[in-house]
Tab-separated table of C-alpha atoms in Angstrom:
chain	number	residue	atom	x	y	z
L	1	UNK	CA	11.878	69.490	-4.082
L	2	UNK	CA	14.517	68.101	-1.791
L	3	UNK	CA	13.238	64.500	-1.697
L	4	UNK	CA	11.096	63.251	-4.573
L	5	UNK	CA	10.057	60.120	-2.656
L	6	UNK	CA	7.922	62.208	-0.269
L	7	UNK	CA	4.929	63.984	-1.772
L	8	UNK	CA	4.665	67.632	-0.641
L	9	UNK	CA	0.866	67.345	-0.799
L	10	UNK	CA	-1.274	64.472	0.429
L	11	UNK	CA	-5.069	64.297	0.292
L	12	UNK	CA	-7.610	63.150	2.843
L	13	UNK	CA	-7.925	59.664	1.365
L	14	UNK	CA	-4.149	59.180	1.559
L	15	UNK	CA	-4.160	60.201	5.208
L	16	UNK	CA	-7.250	58.132	6.067
L	17	UNK	CA	-5.522	54.985	4.884
L	18	UNK	CA	-2.421	55.723	6.973
L	19	UNK	CA	-3.793	57.071	10.256
L	20	UNK	CA	-2.632	54.010	12.167
L	21	UNK	CA	0.669	53.647	10.343
L	22	UNK	CA	3.754	53.795	12.558
L	23	UNK	CA	5.998	56.719	11.743
L	24	UNK	CA	3.179	58.987	10.533
L	25	UNK	CA	2.650	61.990	12.808
L	26	UNK	CA	-0.218	64.372	12.086
L	27	UNK	CA	0.709	67.873	13.270
L	28	UNK	CA	-2.210	70.304	13.516
L	29	UNK	CA	-0.968	73.902	13.314
L	30	UNK	CA	-4.297	75.737	13.329
L	31	UNK	CA	-4.686	79.057	15.180
L	32	UNK	CA	-6.920	78.372	17.022
L	33	UNK	CA	-8.211	74.850	16.347
L	34	UNK	CA	-11.974	74.455	16.017
L	35	UNK	CA	-14.309	71.557	15.316
L	36	UNK	CA	-12.118	68.766	16.638
L	37	UNK	CA	-8.981	67.065	15.354
L	38	UNK	CA	-7.803	64.395	12.972
L	39	UNK	CA	-7.543	61.303	15.202
L	40	UNK	CA	-4.090	61.012	16.721
L	41	UNK	CA	-3.036	64.536	15.699
L	42	UNK	CA	-0.851	66.572	17.997
L	43	UNK	CA	-1.526	70.311	18.094
L	44	UNK	CA	0.958	73.168	18.056
L	45	UNK	CA	-0.486	76.651	17.682
L	46	UNK	CA	1.314	78.311	14.766
L	47	UNK	CA	0.907	81.794	16.208
L	48	UNK	CA	1.978	81.160	19.789
L	49	UNK	CA	4.099	78.003	19.995
L	50	UNK	CA	7.339	79.540	18.748
L	51	UNK	CA	7.538	78.579	15.059
L	52	UNK	CA	8.588	82.164	14.276
L	53	UNK	CA	10.445	84.788	16.261
L	54	UNK	CA	11.400	88.474	16.206
L	55	UNK	CA	15.010	89.263	15.301
L	56	UNK	CA	15.976	92.899	14.869
L	57	UNK	CA	13.325	94.397	12.626
L	58	UNK	CA	12.109	91.049	11.311
L	59	UNK	CA	8.776	90.004	12.814
L	60	UNK	CA	8.541	86.482	11.405
L	61	UNK	CA	12.077	85.166	11.462
L	62	UNK	CA	13.182	81.557	11.611
L	63	UNK	CA	14.219	80.651	15.173
L	64	UNK	CA	17.575	79.043	15.911
L	65	UNK	CA	17.791	75.323	15.043
L	66	UNK	CA	18.212	74.316	18.680
L	67	UNK	CA	15.054	76.156	19.687
L	68	UNK	CA	13.073	74.505	16.912
L	69	UNK	CA	14.533	71.102	17.769
L	70	UNK	CA	13.218	71.486	21.311
L	71	UNK	CA	9.790	72.502	20.039
L	72	UNK	CA	9.570	69.596	17.593
L	73	UNK	CA	10.988	66.988	19.950
L	74	UNK	CA	8.641	68.216	22.661
L	75	UNK	CA	5.717	67.330	20.401
L	76	UNK	CA	6.987	63.761	20.213
L	77	UNK	CA	8.286	64.095	16.660
L	78	UNK	CA	11.571	62.387	15.883
L	79	UNK	CA	13.851	62.307	12.880
L	80	UNK	CA	12.298	59.066	11.648
L	81	UNK	CA	8.732	60.389	11.511
L	82	UNK	CA	6.806	61.498	8.422
L	83	UNK	CA	5.016	64.682	9.494
L	84	UNK	CA	1.671	65.596	7.896
L	85	UNK	CA	0.751	69.238	8.546
L	86	UNK	CA	-2.859	70.332	8.963
L	87	UNK	CA	-4.040	73.932	8.573
L	88	UNK	CA	-7.694	74.997	8.684
L	89	UNK	CA	-8.017	75.289	4.900
L	90	UNK	CA	-9.996	78.544	4.913
L	91	UNK	CA	-7.934	80.324	2.233
L	92	UNK	CA	-4.415	80.632	0.853
L	93	UNK	CA	-3.202	82.746	3.762
L	94	UNK	CA	-4.524	80.215	6.250
L	95	UNK	CA	-2.664	77.426	4.457
L	96	UNK	CA	0.437	79.445	5.269
L	97	UNK	CA	0.329	77.930	8.764
L	98	UNK	CA	1.153	74.583	7.180
L	99	UNK	CA	3.469	75.790	4.397
L	100	UNK	CA	5.609	77.903	6.746
L	101	UNK	CA	6.037	74.979	9.162
L	102	UNK	CA	6.733	72.707	6.151
L	103	UNK	CA	9.492	75.096	5.044
L	104	UNK	CA	10.819	75.108	8.607
L	105	UNK	CA	11.122	71.316	8.642
L	106	UNK	CA	12.906	71.456	5.286
L	107	UNK	CA	15.269	74.116	6.645
L	108	UNK	CA	16.103	71.716	9.471
L	109	UNK	CA	16.965	68.978	6.964
L	110	UNK	CA	13.793	66.974	7.626
L	111	UNK	CA	12.396	65.950	4.231
L	112	UNK	CA	9.725	63.536	5.479
L	113	UNK	CA	7.045	66.223	5.667
L	114	UNK	CA	3.819	66.835	3.738
L	115	UNK	CA	0.898	69.260	3.787
L	116	UNK	CA	-2.671	67.954	3.933
L	117	UNK	CA	-4.171	69.524	0.816
L	118	UNK	CA	-7.233	71.548	1.803
L	119	UNK	CA	-6.440	71.242	5.483
L	120	UNK	CA	-8.952	70.296	8.159
L	121	UNK	CA	-11.808	71.549	5.968
L	122	UNK	CA	-10.910	68.977	3.317
L	123	UNK	CA	-10.654	66.258	5.969
L	124	UNK	CA	-14.160	67.005	7.229
L	125	UNK	CA	-15.565	67.328	3.686
L	126	UNK	CA	-14.148	63.894	2.870
L	127	UNK	CA	-15.941	62.367	5.851
L	128	UNK	CA	-12.773	61.875	7.859
L	129	UNK	CA	-13.256	60.917	11.514
L	130	UNK	CA	-12.822	63.625	14.130
L	131	UNK	CA	-11.896	63.471	17.794
L	132	UNK	CA	-12.610	66.254	20.299
L	133	UNK	CA	-9.074	66.574	21.698
L	134	UNK	CA	-5.567	66.407	20.261
L	135	UNK	CA	-3.189	63.611	21.124
L	136	UNK	CA	-0.200	64.121	23.395
L	137	UNK	CA	2.945	62.213	22.490
L	138	UNK	CA	5.881	61.489	24.761
L	139	UNK	CA	8.696	63.962	24.062
L	140	UNK	CA	11.571	62.614	22.032
L	141	UNK	CA	14.831	63.790	20.555
L	142	UNK	CA	14.906	65.672	17.258
L	143	UNK	CA	18.308	66.409	15.758
L	144	UNK	CA	18.340	69.250	13.199
L	145	UNK	CA	20.551	69.129	10.121
L	146	UNK	CA	20.239	72.768	8.980
L	147	UNK	CA	20.428	73.669	5.325
L	148	UNK	CA	20.746	77.203	4.027
L	149	UNK	CA	19.700	77.006	0.386
L	150	UNK	CA	15.964	77.496	0.952
L	151	UNK	CA	16.321	80.816	2.752
L	152	UNK	CA	17.308	84.299	1.590
L	153	UNK	CA	18.902	86.714	4.029
L	154	UNK	CA	18.581	90.477	3.852
L	155	UNK	CA	22.102	90.528	2.378
L	156	UNK	CA	20.977	88.116	-0.352
L	157	UNK	CA	18.032	90.377	-1.148
L	158	UNK	CA	20.183	93.504	-1.229
L	159	UNK	CA	22.576	91.799	-3.639
L	160	UNK	CA	19.690	90.575	-5.805
L	161	UNK	CA	18.144	94.041	-5.964
L	162	UNK	CA	21.437	95.658	-6.968
L	163	UNK	CA	22.309	93.028	-9.577
L	164	UNK	CA	18.808	92.939	-11.054
L	165	UNK	CA	19.194	89.350	-12.241
L	166	UNK	CA	17.478	87.409	-9.437
L	167	UNK	CA	13.653	87.478	-9.591
L	168	UNK	CA	12.109	89.089	-6.503
L	169	UNK	CA	8.533	87.984	-5.866
L	170	UNK	CA	6.200	90.025	-3.661
L	171	UNK	CA	3.487	87.612	-2.480
L	172	UNK	CA	1.282	90.299	-0.931
L	173	UNK	CA	-1.846	91.975	-2.257
L	174	UNK	CA	-1.665	94.364	-5.203
L	175	UNK	CA	-2.520	97.241	-2.841
L	176	UNK	CA	0.412	96.559	-0.535
L	177	UNK	CA	2.714	95.958	-3.483
L	178	UNK	CA	1.766	99.361	-4.912
L	179	UNK	CA	2.234	101.099	-1.569
L	180	UNK	CA	-1.469	101.968	-1.320
L	181	UNK	CA	-1.845	99.868	1.831
L	182	UNK	CA	0.571	98.807	4.556
L	183	UNK	CA	0.854	96.026	7.101
L	184	UNK	CA	1.393	97.108	10.719
L	185	UNK	CA	4.531	94.939	10.570
L	186	UNK	CA	6.143	97.198	7.959
L	187	UNK	CA	7.619	100.578	8.867
L	188	UNK	CA	6.605	102.168	5.570
L	189	UNK	CA	4.536	101.266	2.497
L	190	UNK	CA	6.033	99.989	-0.723
L	191	UNK	CA	7.977	97.022	-2.001
L	192	UNK	CA	11.563	96.052	-2.754
L	193	UNK	CA	12.651	97.821	-5.956
L	194	UNK	CA	12.432	95.548	-8.983
L	195	UNK	CA	10.011	93.089	-7.389
L	196	UNK	CA	7.140	91.469	-9.297
L	197	UNK	CA	3.732	90.981	-7.675
L	198	UNK	CA	1.856	87.678	-7.585
L	199	UNK	CA	-0.885	87.649	-4.958
L	200	UNK	CA	-1.063	84.183	-3.377
L	201	UNK	CA	-4.878	84.077	-3.251
L	202	UNK	CA	-5.386	82.130	-6.530
L	203	UNK	CA	-2.761	79.538	-5.575
L	204	UNK	CA	-5.268	77.775	-3.311
L	205	UNK	CA	-8.991	77.111	-3.755
L	206	UNK	CA	-10.913	76.802	-0.489
L	207	UNK	CA	-14.034	75.742	-2.411
L	208	UNK	CA	-12.186	72.830	-4.026
L	209	UNK	CA	-10.007	72.166	-0.975
L	210	UNK	CA	-6.827	72.080	-3.015
L	211	UNK	CA	-3.758	73.912	-4.208
L	212	UNK	CA	-3.414	74.860	-7.860
L	213	UNK	CA	-1.822	72.317	-10.193
L	214	UNK	CA	1.824	72.642	-11.261
L	215	UNK	CA	0.787	73.931	-14.701
L	216	UNK	CA	-1.627	76.448	-13.166
L	217	UNK	CA	1.069	77.746	-10.805
L	218	UNK	CA	3.493	78.217	-13.690
L	219	UNK	CA	0.792	79.945	-15.768
L	220	UNK	CA	0.026	82.376	-12.922
L	221	UNK	CA	3.719	83.204	-12.597
L	222	UNK	CA	3.956	83.740	-16.346
L	223	UNK	CA	0.972	86.111	-16.372
L	224	UNK	CA	2.496	88.061	-13.481
L	225	UNK	CA	5.805	88.374	-15.347
L	226	UNK	CA	7.648	86.387	-12.692
L	227	UNK	CA	10.670	84.517	-14.102
L	228	UNK	CA	11.074	80.974	-12.791
L	229	UNK	CA	14.852	80.783	-13.012
L	230	UNK	CA	17.932	82.192	-11.277
L	231	UNK	CA	16.789	81.144	-7.781
L	232	UNK	CA	13.761	83.411	-7.244
L	233	UNK	CA	13.303	85.022	-3.817
L	234	UNK	CA	9.768	85.283	-2.464
L	235	UNK	CA	8.764	87.669	0.340
L	236	UNK	CA	5.743	89.302	2.000
L	237	UNK	CA	5.542	91.151	5.335
L	238	UNK	CA	6.653	88.468	7.808
L	239	UNK	CA	7.481	85.398	5.706
L	240	UNK	CA	4.010	83.884	6.115
L	241	UNK	CA	2.263	84.574	2.800
L	242	UNK	CA	5.587	84.069	1.051
L	243	UNK	CA	5.747	80.516	2.395
L	244	UNK	CA	2.612	79.758	0.365
L	245	UNK	CA	4.197	81.029	-2.842
L	246	UNK	CA	7.484	79.303	-1.971
L	247	UNK	CA	5.577	76.038	-1.520
L	248	UNK	CA	3.587	76.488	-4.737
L	249	UNK	CA	6.618	77.406	-6.824
L	250	UNK	CA	9.206	75.078	-5.304
L	251	UNK	CA	7.280	72.062	-4.078
L	252	UNK	CA	4.252	71.957	-6.404
L	253	UNK	CA	5.622	73.424	-9.629
L	254	UNK	CA	9.134	72.074	-9.029
L	255	UNK	CA	10.928	75.340	-9.740
L	256	UNK	CA	14.551	74.859	-8.639
L	257	UNK	CA	16.294	77.107	-6.142
L	258	UNK	CA	13.317	79.133	-4.859
L	259	UNK	CA	14.207	80.914	-1.625
L	260	UNK	CA	12.028	82.393	1.104
L	261	UNK	CA	13.029	85.719	2.637
L	262	UNK	CA	11.623	85.284	6.133
L	263	UNK	CA	12.585	88.821	7.182
L	264	UNK	CA	10.413	90.194	4.361
L	265	UNK	CA	9.115	93.765	4.484
L	266	UNK	CA	9.145	93.913	8.293
L	267	UNK	CA	12.941	93.577	8.235
L	268	UNK	CA	13.567	95.313	4.905
L	269	UNK	CA	11.605	98.457	5.750
L	270	UNK	CA	12.928	98.667	9.316
L	271	UNK	CA	16.062	100.367	7.988
L	272	UNK	CA	15.145	103.767	6.494
L	273	UNK	CA	18.277	103.586	4.326
L	274	UNK	CA	16.894	100.663	2.324
L	275	UNK	CA	14.972	101.795	-0.763
L	276	UNK	CA	11.253	101.241	-1.246
L	277	UNK	CA	9.335	101.319	-4.509
L	278	UNK	CA	5.761	102.560	-4.809
L	279	UNK	CA	3.438	103.261	-7.699
L	280	UNK	CA	2.755	106.828	-8.711
């Protein structure tokens, strides 16, 4: 974690007690939103607002800092605000709306950011008040302070694959990992040679409205044979599912140096010269 004074996860009771606190901005990133909003929340659709972009073969790449600064400032979020991100809370993949935007804020040097554990579903289950429309805040300035250490480039991944020392974590399903299924975002089935598979599904319980505990996350990684040292790189198809595993490993379990490969299999497989590993 980049700032231990800010909790990566906050629960509904924490947020309830701070709804009217100055400097707290609730950012709803559901796609689409349904059932109302946390009072005072601003909404930015994760899928359409511009949190990810297409660069070369990569379908879910991090936009340029200036572009993101305009998006964030346009929502009325400034450098002094503590942002609390709200996903729907339907499953682990859905929580990726919040974890990917969380990672984006961290990449921009903004550490005052948290994810509402369990998302909007947890808020409603806890009896939190709901308003029918999102808030609209006056645009403000947001100055990015980009940091590189949380992201892996395709060159980083190529070097890791060749050296064989850096753990590569495929956050997709076992079927996609084995090459028995393929996302439309990937040119061909398979995974990066040497990668270890840990499906993100068990990292979040929709029934309990919460992420797994630090010990549970570490135990899942151990069972999957995923080493938690040497700056692991996590990937999926477009850097969405991998943001959930990045968040669980880095921010919940406190594993140092975890990096997210936002290009993931969409970028990796776009070049036919890059190797792919499949079972059988």
